[in-house]
């Protein structure tokens, strides 16, 4: 466990070492007063005259020890927390970097709730290990071990009597850890499901209200919350008896020492002062040892969280090289491409060439594989077999940054950050000037809706762009693509949310920016791609026909059917 955390501590490892030393000094300062207490008690058993100076000095020393304890222990925890939170920062940054290189399918399978749980909740839980369990655990175990060694020097029989409760406590703790670990998978699985359901419930609130699905949705919500409650209670019920056993037995180091030690004193085998000293020192080690062993109860949870974290980090990233783009042109070639999603093959040996300066349209029924081809091109996923080349270079030989510089991808659903619309467009090319951003917005037909905002292009987009309609968000996304000015453009249902008037404006803007570029268009409305240089018809993951409109309307029954449906839909009126 500590080995898996070590790479992320880095230069802050020394802070953890300092913290362990300081907390150890604090624990020693907390133990020493029990020796001074022994010095105060022993004269009373021998009938010595009360010495005020002796007593006051011991009281002063006890107070001094308490001050040293407070300063050392709190300073140690200060160092450990600096180390802990910087380590958590390093873990999150490392996880974010690995997630960026993951296939999007893996990320979507995890679900928003699970990713949030890992990034926020589970990583925060590791703070307990780093800031407390390591420095405090070391101090609270090391110091009692030294005290136990001293007890054996005083009298080995009294020392053994003091430690007689330890096997019972350790047995109770081991049984608690065993019982808890057996139910931990179910516990964390229920937490993952509950997180995902809560986020889905909140995100889908509009649809739930509109279609009166409150009862059904709340039933699922309630079931998952109750399941989490039940698994949590089951987990605690399995642990509680053993937890009660070790927490009540472990601190009672005088349980056997007091009665049997008294017998040894009466029989003359040990002196009363030895028994008093051992009793005082046993009171010193009890709280420290119990505090240390309490962290042991957290170890299975922390082990599980670290294992889950590493499992997320260790998914195979998308295949990428380190080369820059060196292609002589921007032709795109799919060669015998096969791709599976969740063990089901959805693309079956696609062979397709898209020429530079030409527009290639991908059409077909829903689920035919159109968007999957586009996402494979921008390397959201790895193919099962076959190759995809841009300008003769395999995309797996290129770095993701180099590939992304060559392609602008405008999808049907566009995410806007809760910053200004200006900054959302600037994502396309961060080095662009304000004039270039404004020009991109104008060419994307954004001026009309920007005019209604008092702050214009500097208006905040709102959470996920809620200030804008779906069509307006798409025009902001198109402005990004215009600003980026990549040689390859992928338009995945880019006009899906447009009314006829705005679609015409969008098509005019698109026509302006696709000149001399390699363009891939995905559309359900065939009227919008009628003039494409090449139209590719996909069906159930296979390319069944390709050509221009005139060629396909004569030769492809599937295209004829799709075209007839489009023509019929165009005449629909309410």
PDB file of N, CA, C and O in Angstrom, residues 332 334 352-355 357-364 368-375 377-378 407-412 474 478 487-496 503 506-507 509-515 517-538 543 547 559:
ATOM      1  N   UNK A 332      -7.579  10.784 -46.278  1.00  0.00           N
ATOM      2  CA  UNK A 332      -7.851   9.887 -45.145  1.00  0.00           C
ATOM      3  C   UNK A 332      -8.178   8.508 -45.700  1.00  0.00           C
ATOM      4  O   UNK A 332      -8.955   8.381 -46.657  1.00  0.00           O
ATOM      5  N   UNK A 334      -9.313   4.559 -44.463  1.00  0.00           N
ATOM      6  CA  UNK A 334      -9.692   3.484 -43.541  1.00  0.00           C
ATOM      7  C   UNK A 334      -9.413   2.171 -44.259  1.00  0.00           C
ATOM      8  O   UNK A 334      -9.945   1.934 -45.348  1.00  0.00           O
ATOM      9  N   UNK A 352     -12.240   2.560 -46.906  1.00  0.00           N
ATOM     10  CA  UNK A 352     -12.797   3.822 -47.373  1.00  0.00           C
ATOM     11  C   UNK A 352     -11.678   4.847 -47.525  1.00  0.00           C
ATOM     12  O   UNK A 352     -10.790   4.938 -46.678  1.00  0.00           O
ATOM     13  N   UNK A 353     -11.731   5.612 -48.615  1.00  0.00           N
ATOM     14  CA  UNK A 353     -10.770   6.683 -48.847  1.00  0.00           C
ATOM     15  C   UNK A 353     -11.510   8.004 -48.990  1.00  0.00           C
ATOM     16  O   UNK A 353     -12.532   8.088 -49.681  1.00  0.00           O
ATOM     17  N   UNK A 354     -11.012   9.035 -48.321  1.00  0.00           N
ATOM     18  CA  UNK A 354     -11.588  10.382 -48.384  1.00  0.00           C
ATOM     19  C   UNK A 354     -10.502  11.320 -48.885  1.00  0.00           C
ATOM     20  O   UNK A 354      -9.455  11.461 -48.259  1.00  0.00           O
ATOM     21  N   UNK A 355     -10.738  11.990 -50.009  1.00  0.00           N
ATOM     22  CA  UNK A 355      -9.718  12.796 -50.660  1.00  0.00           C
ATOM     23  C   UNK A 355      -9.679  14.221 -50.109  1.00  0.00           C
ATOM     24  O   UNK A 355     -10.703  14.797 -49.734  1.00  0.00           O
ATOM     25  N   UNK A 357      -9.677  18.108 -50.068  1.00  0.00           N
ATOM     26  CA  UNK A 357     -10.430  19.052 -50.861  1.00  0.00           C
ATOM     27  C   UNK A 357     -11.809  18.572 -51.238  1.00  0.00           C
ATOM     28  O   UNK A 357     -12.535  19.283 -51.938  1.00  0.00           O
ATOM     29  N   UNK A 358     -12.166  17.390 -50.789  1.00  0.00           N
ATOM     30  CA  UNK A 358     -13.484  16.824 -51.118  1.00  0.00           C
ATOM     31  C   UNK A 358     -14.312  16.667 -49.846  1.00  0.00           C
ATOM     32  O   UNK A 358     -13.777  16.524 -48.741  1.00  0.00           O
ATOM     33  N   UNK A 359     -15.625  16.668 -50.044  1.00  0.00           N
ATOM     34  CA  UNK A 359     -16.551  16.437 -48.945  1.00  0.00           C
ATOM     35  C   UNK A 359     -17.096  15.022 -49.050  1.00  0.00           C
ATOM     36  O   UNK A 359     -17.664  14.647 -50.088  1.00  0.00           O
ATOM     37  N   UNK A 360     -16.900  14.250 -47.976  1.00  0.00           N
ATOM     38  CA  UNK A 360     -17.408  12.883 -47.925  1.00  0.00           C
ATOM     39  C   UNK A 360     -18.513  12.822 -46.877  1.00  0.00           C
ATOM     40  O   UNK A 360     -18.309  13.221 -45.728  1.00  0.00           O
ATOM     41  N   UNK A 361     -19.677  12.357 -47.294  1.00  0.00           N
ATOM     42  CA  UNK A 361     -20.816  12.248 -46.381  1.00  0.00           C
ATOM     43  C   UNK A 361     -21.005  10.797 -45.971  1.00  0.00           C
ATOM     44  O   UNK A 361     -20.915   9.887 -46.804  1.00  0.00           O
ATOM     45  N   UNK A 362     -21.253  10.586 -44.683  1.00  0.00           N
ATOM     46  CA  UNK A 362     -21.553   9.252 -44.159  1.00  0.00           C
ATOM     47  C   UNK A 362     -23.026   9.232 -43.771  1.00  0.00           C
ATOM     48  O   UNK A 362     -23.472  10.052 -42.952  1.00  0.00           O
ATOM     49  N   UNK A 363     -23.779   8.321 -44.376  1.00  0.00           N
ATOM     50  CA  UNK A 363     -25.207   8.244 -44.085  1.00  0.00           C
ATOM     51  C   UNK A 363     -25.586   6.809 -43.744  1.00  0.00           C
ATOM     52  O   UNK A 363     -24.836   5.868 -44.020  1.00  0.00           O
ATOM     53  N   UNK A 364     -26.736   6.661 -43.154  1.00  0.00           N
ATOM     54  CA  UNK A 364     -27.242   5.349 -42.780  1.00  0.00           C
ATOM     55  C   UNK A 364     -28.198   5.479 -41.619  1.00  0.00           C
ATOM     56  O   UNK A 364     -28.327   6.542 -41.004  1.00  0.00           O
ATOM     57  N   UNK A 368     -25.745   2.507 -37.522  1.00  0.00           N
ATOM     58  CA  UNK A 368     -25.041   1.908 -38.668  1.00  0.00           C
ATOM     59  C   UNK A 368     -23.535   2.054 -38.564  1.00  0.00           C
ATOM     60  O   UNK A 368     -22.794   1.378 -39.288  1.00  0.00           O
ATOM     61  N   UNK A 369     -23.052   2.957 -37.698  1.00  0.00           N
ATOM     62  CA  UNK A 369     -21.609   3.097 -37.497  1.00  0.00           C
ATOM     63  C   UNK A 369     -21.029   4.405 -37.994  1.00  0.00           C
ATOM     64  O   UNK A 369     -19.808   4.576 -38.015  1.00  0.00           O
ATOM     65  N   UNK A 370     -21.890   5.368 -38.375  1.00  0.00           N
ATOM     66  CA  UNK A 370     -21.411   6.632 -38.924  1.00  0.00           C
ATOM     67  C   UNK A 370     -20.555   7.404 -37.908  1.00  0.00           C
ATOM     68  O   UNK A 370     -19.405   7.742 -38.187  1.00  0.00           O
ATOM     69  N   UNK A 371     -21.139   7.684 -36.751  1.00  0.00           N
ATOM     70  CA  UNK A 371     -20.421   8.457 -35.730  1.00  0.00           C
ATOM     71  C   UNK A 371     -19.221   7.688 -35.193  1.00  0.00           C
ATOM     72  O   UNK A 371     -18.209   8.289 -34.814  1.00  0.00           O
ATOM     73  N   UNK A 372     -19.323   6.370 -35.159  1.00  0.00           N
ATOM     74  CA  UNK A 372     -18.195   5.560 -34.679  1.00  0.00           C
ATOM     75  C   UNK A 372     -16.986   5.743 -35.578  1.00  0.00           C
ATOM     76  O   UNK A 372     -15.846   5.865 -35.100  1.00  0.00           O
ATOM     77  N   UNK A 373     -17.200   5.783 -36.909  1.00  0.00           N
ATOM     78  CA  UNK A 373     -16.096   6.029 -37.840  1.00  0.00           C
ATOM     79  C   UNK A 373     -15.441   7.375 -37.559  1.00  0.00           C
ATOM     80  O   UNK A 373     -14.210   7.488 -37.550  1.00  0.00           O
ATOM     81  N   UNK A 374     -16.272   8.403 -37.356  1.00  0.00           N
ATOM     82  CA  UNK A 374     -15.734   9.738 -37.087  1.00  0.00           C
ATOM     83  C   UNK A 374     -14.927   9.751 -35.796  1.00  0.00           C
ATOM     84  O   UNK A 374     -13.847  10.355 -35.727  1.00  0.00           O
ATOM     85  N   UNK A 375     -15.428   9.069 -34.763  1.00  0.00           N
ATOM     86  CA  UNK A 375     -14.732   9.059 -33.476  1.00  0.00           C
ATOM     87  C   UNK A 375     -13.445   8.250 -33.537  1.00  0.00           C
ATOM     88  O   UNK A 375     -12.480   8.544 -32.819  1.00  0.00           O
ATOM     89  N   UNK A 377     -11.583   8.224 -36.199  1.00  0.00           N
ATOM     90  CA  UNK A 377     -10.653   9.115 -36.911  1.00  0.00           C
ATOM     91  C   UNK A 377     -10.006  10.103 -35.955  1.00  0.00           C
ATOM     92  O   UNK A 377      -8.794  10.351 -36.034  1.00  0.00           O
ATOM     93  N   UNK A 378     -10.793  10.671 -35.030  1.00  0.00           N
ATOM     94  CA  UNK A 378     -10.209  11.616 -34.073  1.00  0.00           C
ATOM     95  C   UNK A 378      -9.584  10.890 -32.881  1.00  0.00           C
ATOM     96  O   UNK A 378      -9.177  11.516 -31.901  1.00  0.00           O
ATOM     97  N   UNK A 407      -7.259  18.129 -37.053  1.00  0.00           N
ATOM     98  CA  UNK A 407      -8.688  17.828 -37.181  1.00  0.00           C
ATOM     99  C   UNK A 407      -9.529  18.742 -36.292  1.00  0.00           C
ATOM    100  O   UNK A 407      -9.218  18.938 -35.114  1.00  0.00           O
ATOM    101  N   UNK A 408     -10.595  19.287 -36.876  1.00  0.00           N
ATOM    102  CA  UNK A 408     -11.630  19.981 -36.097  1.00  0.00           C
ATOM    103  C   UNK A 408     -12.860  19.083 -36.074  1.00  0.00           C
ATOM    104  O   UNK A 408     -13.326  18.648 -37.137  1.00  0.00           O
ATOM    105  N   UNK A 409     -13.364  18.813 -34.877  1.00  0.00           N
ATOM    106  CA  UNK A 409     -14.498  17.899 -34.725  1.00  0.00           C
ATOM    107  C   UNK A 409     -15.667  18.658 -34.120  1.00  0.00           C
ATOM    108  O   UNK A 409     -15.577  19.177 -32.999  1.00  0.00           O
ATOM    109  N   UNK A 410     -16.760  18.769 -34.871  1.00  0.00           N
ATOM    110  CA  UNK A 410     -17.969  19.444 -34.391  1.00  0.00           C
ATOM    111  C   UNK A 410     -19.059  18.396 -34.269  1.00  0.00           C
ATOM    112  O   UNK A 410     -19.543  17.872 -35.272  1.00  0.00           O
ATOM    113  N   UNK A 411     -19.422  18.071 -33.038  1.00  0.00           N
ATOM    114  CA  UNK A 411     -20.385  17.000 -32.786  1.00  0.00           C
ATOM    115  C   UNK A 411     -21.788  17.570 -32.614  1.00  0.00           C
ATOM    116  O   UNK A 411     -21.990  18.785 -32.535  1.00  0.00           O
ATOM    117  N   UNK A 412     -22.765  16.667 -32.556  1.00  0.00           N
ATOM    118  CA  UNK A 412     -24.158  17.065 -32.372  1.00  0.00           C
ATOM    119  C   UNK A 412     -24.362  17.724 -31.018  1.00  0.00           C
ATOM    120  O   UNK A 412     -25.010  18.751 -30.900  1.00  0.00           O
ATOM    121  N   UNK A 474     -24.300  24.981 -30.937  1.00  0.00           N
ATOM    122  CA  UNK A 474     -23.623  24.418 -32.105  1.00  0.00           C
ATOM    123  C   UNK A 474     -22.898  25.490 -32.904  1.00  0.00           C
ATOM    124  O   UNK A 474     -21.825  25.250 -33.460  1.00  0.00           O
ATOM    125  N   UNK A 478     -19.056  25.667 -33.888  1.00  0.00           N
ATOM    126  CA  UNK A 478     -18.574  25.893 -35.243  1.00  0.00           C
ATOM    127  C   UNK A 478     -17.569  27.045 -35.263  1.00  0.00           C
ATOM    128  O   UNK A 478     -16.566  26.997 -35.988  1.00  0.00           O
ATOM    129  N   UNK A 487      -6.953  21.434 -41.262  1.00  0.00           N
ATOM    130  CA  UNK A 487      -7.115  20.964 -42.647  1.00  0.00           C
ATOM    131  C   UNK A 487      -8.160  19.864 -42.802  1.00  0.00           C
ATOM    132  O   UNK A 487      -8.602  19.586 -43.907  1.00  0.00           O
ATOM    133  N   UNK A 488      -8.530  19.199 -41.710  1.00  0.00           N
ATOM    134  CA  UNK A 488      -9.555  18.159 -41.753  1.00  0.00           C
ATOM    135  C   UNK A 488     -10.699  18.589 -40.834  1.00  0.00           C
ATOM    136  O   UNK A 488     -10.463  18.975 -39.683  1.00  0.00           O
ATOM    137  N   UNK A 489     -11.916  18.518 -41.336  1.00  0.00           N
ATOM    138  CA  UNK A 489     -13.080  18.925 -40.551  1.00  0.00           C
ATOM    139  C   UNK A 489     -14.084  17.780 -40.513  1.00  0.00           C
ATOM    140  O   UNK A 489     -14.427  17.204 -41.555  1.00  0.00           O
ATOM    141  N   UNK A 490     -14.540  17.450 -39.291  1.00  0.00           N
ATOM    142  CA  UNK A 490     -15.552  16.420 -39.099  1.00  0.00           C
ATOM    143  C   UNK A 490     -16.798  17.094 -38.537  1.00  0.00           C
ATOM    144  O   UNK A 490     -16.747  17.721 -37.474  1.00  0.00           O
ATOM    145  N   UNK A 491     -17.910  16.999 -39.286  1.00  0.00           N
ATOM    146  CA  UNK A 491     -19.176  17.583 -38.860  1.00  0.00           C
ATOM    147  C   UNK A 491     -20.146  16.440 -38.569  1.00  0.00           C
ATOM    148  O   UNK A 491     -20.691  15.831 -39.482  1.00  0.00           O
ATOM    149  N   UNK A 492     -20.324  16.144 -37.288  1.00  0.00           N
ATOM    150  CA  UNK A 492     -21.184  15.038 -36.871  1.00  0.00           C
ATOM    151  C   UNK A 492     -22.545  15.593 -36.476  1.00  0.00           C
ATOM    152  O   UNK A 492     -22.749  16.037 -35.349  1.00  0.00           O
ATOM    153  N   UNK A 493     -23.486  15.598 -37.421  1.00  0.00           N
ATOM    154  CA  UNK A 493     -24.822  16.157 -37.186  1.00  0.00           C
ATOM    155  C   UNK A 493     -24.723  17.591 -36.682  1.00  0.00           C
ATOM    156  O   UNK A 493     -25.414  17.999 -35.744  1.00  0.00           O
ATOM    157  N   UNK A 494     -23.852  18.383 -37.320  1.00  0.00           N
ATOM    158  CA  UNK A 494     -23.559  19.726 -36.825  1.00  0.00           C
ATOM    159  C   UNK A 494     -24.723  20.684 -36.972  1.00  0.00           C
ATOM    160  O   UNK A 494     -24.729  21.749 -36.355  1.00  0.00           O
ATOM    161  N   UNK A 495     -25.702  20.357 -37.802  1.00  0.00           N
ATOM    162  CA  UNK A 495     -26.873  21.237 -37.957  1.00  0.00           C
ATOM    163  C   UNK A 495     -28.141  20.587 -37.399  1.00  0.00           C
ATOM    164  O   UNK A 495     -29.250  20.972 -37.766  1.00  0.00           O
ATOM    165  N   UNK A 496     -27.973  19.634 -36.519  1.00  0.00           N
ATOM    166  CA  UNK A 496     -29.118  18.854 -36.041  1.00  0.00           C
ATOM    167  C   UNK A 496     -30.144  19.702 -35.308  1.00  0.00           C
ATOM    168  O   UNK A 496     -31.337  19.422 -35.353  1.00  0.00           O
ATOM    169  N   UNK A 503     -30.360  26.952 -40.342  1.00  0.00           N
ATOM    170  CA  UNK A 503     -29.606  25.901 -41.021  1.00  0.00           C
ATOM    171  C   UNK A 503     -29.020  26.435 -42.322  1.00  0.00           C
ATOM    172  O   UNK A 503     -27.882  26.113 -42.678  1.00  0.00           O
ATOM    173  N   UNK A 506     -26.067  28.435 -41.366  1.00  0.00           N
ATOM    174  CA  UNK A 506     -24.979  27.534 -40.968  1.00  0.00           C
ATOM    175  C   UNK A 506     -24.338  26.879 -42.178  1.00  0.00           C
ATOM    176  O   UNK A 506     -23.116  26.770 -42.274  1.00  0.00           O
ATOM    177  N   UNK A 507     -25.160  26.452 -43.122  1.00  0.00           N
ATOM    178  CA  UNK A 507     -24.615  25.808 -44.315  1.00  0.00           C
ATOM    179  C   UNK A 507     -23.762  26.780 -45.113  1.00  0.00           C
ATOM    180  O   UNK A 507     -22.738  26.392 -45.693  1.00  0.00           O
ATOM    181  N   UNK A 509     -22.034  29.244 -43.746  1.00  0.00           N
ATOM    182  CA  UNK A 509     -20.787  29.369 -42.988  1.00  0.00           C
ATOM    183  C   UNK A 509     -19.905  28.147 -43.189  1.00  0.00           C
ATOM    184  O   UNK A 509     -18.686  28.259 -43.345  1.00  0.00           O
ATOM    185  N   UNK A 510     -20.536  26.979 -43.183  1.00  0.00           N
ATOM    186  CA  UNK A 510     -19.780  25.734 -43.371  1.00  0.00           C
ATOM    187  C   UNK A 510     -19.140  25.717 -44.754  1.00  0.00           C
ATOM    188  O   UNK A 510     -17.967  25.340 -44.922  1.00  0.00           O
ATOM    189  N   UNK A 511     -19.901  26.143 -45.779  1.00  0.00           N
ATOM    190  CA  UNK A 511     -19.373  26.159 -47.146  1.00  0.00           C
ATOM    191  C   UNK A 511     -18.139  27.048 -47.246  1.00  0.00           C
ATOM    192  O   UNK A 511     -17.202  26.761 -47.991  1.00  0.00           O
ATOM    193  N   UNK A 512     -18.131  28.123 -46.440  1.00  0.00           N
ATOM    194  CA  UNK A 512     -17.007  29.060 -46.485  1.00  0.00           C
ATOM    195  C   UNK A 512     -15.740  28.454 -45.892  1.00  0.00           C
ATOM    196  O   UNK A 512     -14.635  28.695 -46.382  1.00  0.00           O
ATOM    197  N   UNK A 513     -15.888  27.667 -44.829  1.00  0.00           N
ATOM    198  CA  UNK A 513     -14.683  27.202 -44.120  1.00  0.00           C
ATOM    199  C   UNK A 513     -14.165  25.856 -44.612  1.00  0.00           C
ATOM    200  O   UNK A 513     -13.087  25.436 -44.199  1.00  0.00           O
ATOM    201  N   UNK A 514     -14.919  25.153 -45.487  1.00  0.00           N
ATOM    202  CA  UNK A 514     -14.480  23.822 -45.899  1.00  0.00           C
ATOM    203  C   UNK A 514     -13.745  23.826 -47.225  1.00  0.00           C
ATOM    204  O   UNK A 514     -13.357  22.774 -47.717  1.00  0.00           O
ATOM    205  N   UNK A 515     -13.523  25.016 -47.788  1.00  0.00           N
ATOM    206  CA  UNK A 515     -12.824  25.078 -49.069  1.00  0.00           C
ATOM    207  C   UNK A 515     -11.423  24.502 -48.939  1.00  0.00           C
ATOM    208  O   UNK A 515     -10.675  24.836 -48.027  1.00  0.00           O
ATOM    209  N   UNK A 517     -10.415  21.737 -47.977  1.00  0.00           N
ATOM    210  CA  UNK A 517     -10.170  20.902 -46.802  1.00  0.00           C
ATOM    211  C   UNK A 517     -10.768  19.518 -47.010  1.00  0.00           C
ATOM    212  O   UNK A 517     -11.646  19.325 -47.858  1.00  0.00           O
ATOM    213  N   UNK A 518     -10.283  18.569 -46.215  1.00  0.00           N
ATOM    214  CA  UNK A 518     -10.870  17.236 -46.209  1.00  0.00           C
ATOM    215  C   UNK A 518     -12.028  17.269 -45.225  1.00  0.00           C
ATOM    216  O   UNK A 518     -11.832  17.505 -44.032  1.00  0.00           O
ATOM    217  N   UNK A 519     -13.237  17.058 -45.731  1.00  0.00           N
ATOM    218  CA  UNK A 519     -14.435  17.239 -44.903  1.00  0.00           C
ATOM    219  C   UNK A 519     -15.205  15.930 -44.810  1.00  0.00           C
ATOM    220  O   UNK A 519     -15.453  15.266 -45.825  1.00  0.00           O
ATOM    221  N   UNK A 520     -15.562  15.564 -43.606  1.00  0.00           N
ATOM    222  CA  UNK A 520     -16.421  14.402 -43.360  1.00  0.00           C
ATOM    223  C   UNK A 520     -17.701  14.920 -42.717  1.00  0.00           C
ATOM    224  O   UNK A 520     -17.655  15.585 -41.675  1.00  0.00           O
ATOM    225  N   UNK A 521     -18.818  14.651 -43.349  1.00  0.00           N
ATOM    226  CA  UNK A 521     -20.112  15.112 -42.860  1.00  0.00           C
ATOM    227  C   UNK A 521     -20.976  13.908 -42.513  1.00  0.00           C
ATOM    228  O   UNK A 521     -21.101  12.976 -43.313  1.00  0.00           O
ATOM    229  N   UNK A 522     -21.559  13.934 -41.324  1.00  0.00           N
ATOM    230  CA  UNK A 522     -22.519  12.900 -40.914  1.00  0.00           C
ATOM    231  C   UNK A 522     -23.870  13.580 -40.769  1.00  0.00           C
ATOM    232  O   UNK A 522     -23.995  14.587 -40.076  1.00  0.00           O
ATOM    233  N   UNK A 523     -24.872  13.048 -41.455  1.00  0.00           N
ATOM    234  CA  UNK A 523     -26.180  13.694 -41.419  1.00  0.00           C
ATOM    235  C   UNK A 523     -27.276  12.670 -41.628  1.00  0.00           C
ATOM    236  O   UNK A 523     -27.096  11.667 -42.324  1.00  0.00           O
ATOM    237  N   UNK A 524     -28.431  12.935 -40.990  1.00  0.00           N
ATOM    238  CA  UNK A 524     -29.621  12.129 -41.229  1.00  0.00           C
ATOM    239  C   UNK A 524     -30.460  12.723 -42.358  1.00  0.00           C
ATOM    240  O   UNK A 524     -31.109  12.008 -43.104  1.00  0.00           O
ATOM    241  N   UNK A 525     -30.421  14.077 -42.472  1.00  0.00           N
ATOM    242  CA  UNK A 525     -31.184  14.737 -43.533  1.00  0.00           C
ATOM    243  C   UNK A 525     -30.353  14.737 -44.810  1.00  0.00           C
ATOM    244  O   UNK A 525     -29.392  15.501 -44.940  1.00  0.00           O
ATOM    245  N   UNK A 526     -30.700  13.894 -45.746  1.00  0.00           N
ATOM    246  CA  UNK A 526     -29.907  13.724 -46.949  1.00  0.00           C
ATOM    247  C   UNK A 526     -29.880  14.966 -47.826  1.00  0.00           C
ATOM    248  O   UNK A 526     -28.953  15.153 -48.617  1.00  0.00           O
ATOM    249  N   UNK A 527     -30.907  15.823 -47.686  1.00  0.00           N
ATOM    250  CA  UNK A 527     -30.927  17.041 -48.492  1.00  0.00           C
ATOM    251  C   UNK A 527     -29.718  17.926 -48.210  1.00  0.00           C
ATOM    252  O   UNK A 527     -29.257  18.660 -49.081  1.00  0.00           O
ATOM    253  N   UNK A 528     -29.164  17.834 -46.982  1.00  0.00           N
ATOM    254  CA  UNK A 528     -28.031  18.685 -46.617  1.00  0.00           C
ATOM    255  C   UNK A 528     -26.712  18.179 -47.174  1.00  0.00           C
ATOM    256  O   UNK A 528     -25.724  18.909 -47.176  1.00  0.00           O
ATOM    257  N   UNK A 529     -26.669  16.930 -47.659  1.00  0.00           N
ATOM    258  CA  UNK A 529     -25.406  16.384 -48.179  1.00  0.00           C
ATOM    259  C   UNK A 529     -25.550  15.931 -49.636  1.00  0.00           C
ATOM    260  O   UNK A 529     -24.699  15.212 -50.154  1.00  0.00           O
ATOM    261  N   UNK A 530     -26.617  16.368 -50.297  1.00  0.00           N
ATOM    262  CA  UNK A 530     -26.884  15.948 -51.673  1.00  0.00           C
ATOM    263  C   UNK A 530     -25.722  16.292 -52.596  1.00  0.00           C
ATOM    264  O   UNK A 530     -25.397  15.538 -53.527  1.00  0.00           O
ATOM    265  N   UNK A 531     -25.070  17.429 -52.354  1.00  0.00           N
ATOM    266  CA  UNK A 531     -24.005  17.891 -53.245  1.00  0.00           C
ATOM    267  C   UNK A 531     -22.616  17.453 -52.806  1.00  0.00           C
ATOM    268  O   UNK A 531     -21.620  17.969 -53.326  1.00  0.00           O
ATOM    269  N   UNK A 532     -22.517  16.532 -51.840  1.00  0.00           N
ATOM    270  CA  UNK A 532     -21.210  16.032 -51.401  1.00  0.00           C
ATOM    271  C   UNK A 532     -20.490  15.332 -52.548  1.00  0.00           C
ATOM    272  O   UNK A 532     -21.113  14.736 -53.430  1.00  0.00           O
ATOM    273  N   UNK A 533     -19.152  15.417 -52.554  1.00  0.00           N
ATOM    274  CA  UNK A 533     -18.368  14.764 -53.614  1.00  0.00           C
ATOM    275  C   UNK A 533     -18.531  13.253 -53.582  1.00  0.00           C
ATOM    276  O   UNK A 533     -18.557  12.596 -54.614  1.00  0.00           O
ATOM    277  N   UNK A 534     -18.625  12.723 -52.356  1.00  0.00           N
ATOM    278  CA  UNK A 534     -18.833  11.283 -52.209  1.00  0.00           C
ATOM    279  C   UNK A 534     -19.788  11.034 -51.058  1.00  0.00           C
ATOM    280  O   UNK A 534     -19.661  11.658 -49.998  1.00  0.00           O
ATOM    281  N   UNK A 535     -20.733  10.138 -51.280  1.00  0.00           N
ATOM    282  CA  UNK A 535     -21.673   9.737 -50.237  1.00  0.00           C
ATOM    283  C   UNK A 535     -21.467   8.261 -49.956  1.00  0.00           C
ATOM    284  O   UNK A 535     -21.474   7.443 -50.882  1.00  0.00           O
ATOM    285  N   UNK A 536     -21.234   7.925 -48.679  1.00  0.00           N
ATOM    286  CA  UNK A 536     -20.991   6.540 -48.280  1.00  0.00           C
ATOM    287  C   UNK A 536     -22.190   6.047 -47.477  1.00  0.00           C
ATOM    288  O   UNK A 536     -22.579   6.675 -46.479  1.00  0.00           O
ATOM    289  N   UNK A 537     -22.753   4.938 -47.911  1.00  0.00           N
ATOM    290  CA  UNK A 537     -23.929   4.375 -47.244  1.00  0.00           C
ATOM    291  C   UNK A 537     -23.481   3.236 -46.339  1.00  0.00           C
ATOM    292  O   UNK A 537     -22.853   2.274 -46.796  1.00  0.00           O
ATOM    293  N   UNK A 538     -23.802   3.369 -45.050  1.00  0.00           N
ATOM    294  CA  UNK A 538     -23.443   2.323 -44.079  1.00  0.00           C
ATOM    295  C   UNK A 538     -24.698   1.623 -43.585  1.00  0.00           C
ATOM    296  O   UNK A 538     -25.757   2.242 -43.425  1.00  0.00           O
ATOM    297  N   UNK A 543     -19.880  -0.926 -45.021  1.00  0.00           N
ATOM    298  CA  UNK A 543     -20.004   0.023 -46.112  1.00  0.00           C
ATOM    299  C   UNK A 543     -20.604  -0.719 -47.297  1.00  0.00           C
ATOM    300  O   UNK A 543     -19.970  -1.580 -47.890  1.00  0.00           O
ATOM    301  N   UNK A 547     -20.568   6.698 -53.690  1.00  0.00           N
ATOM    302  CA  UNK A 547     -20.664   7.413 -54.954  1.00  0.00           C
ATOM    303  C   UNK A 547     -21.315   8.752 -54.719  1.00  0.00           C
ATOM    304  O   UNK A 547     -21.629   9.108 -53.575  1.00  0.00           O
ATOM    305  N   UNK A 559     -29.897   3.523 -50.580  1.00  0.00           N
ATOM    306  CA  UNK A 559     -29.876   4.977 -50.709  1.00  0.00           C
ATOM    307  C   UNK A 559     -31.213   5.484 -51.225  1.00  0.00           C
ATOM    308  O   UNK A 559     -31.716   6.524 -50.777  1.00  0.00           O
TER     309      UNK A 559
END
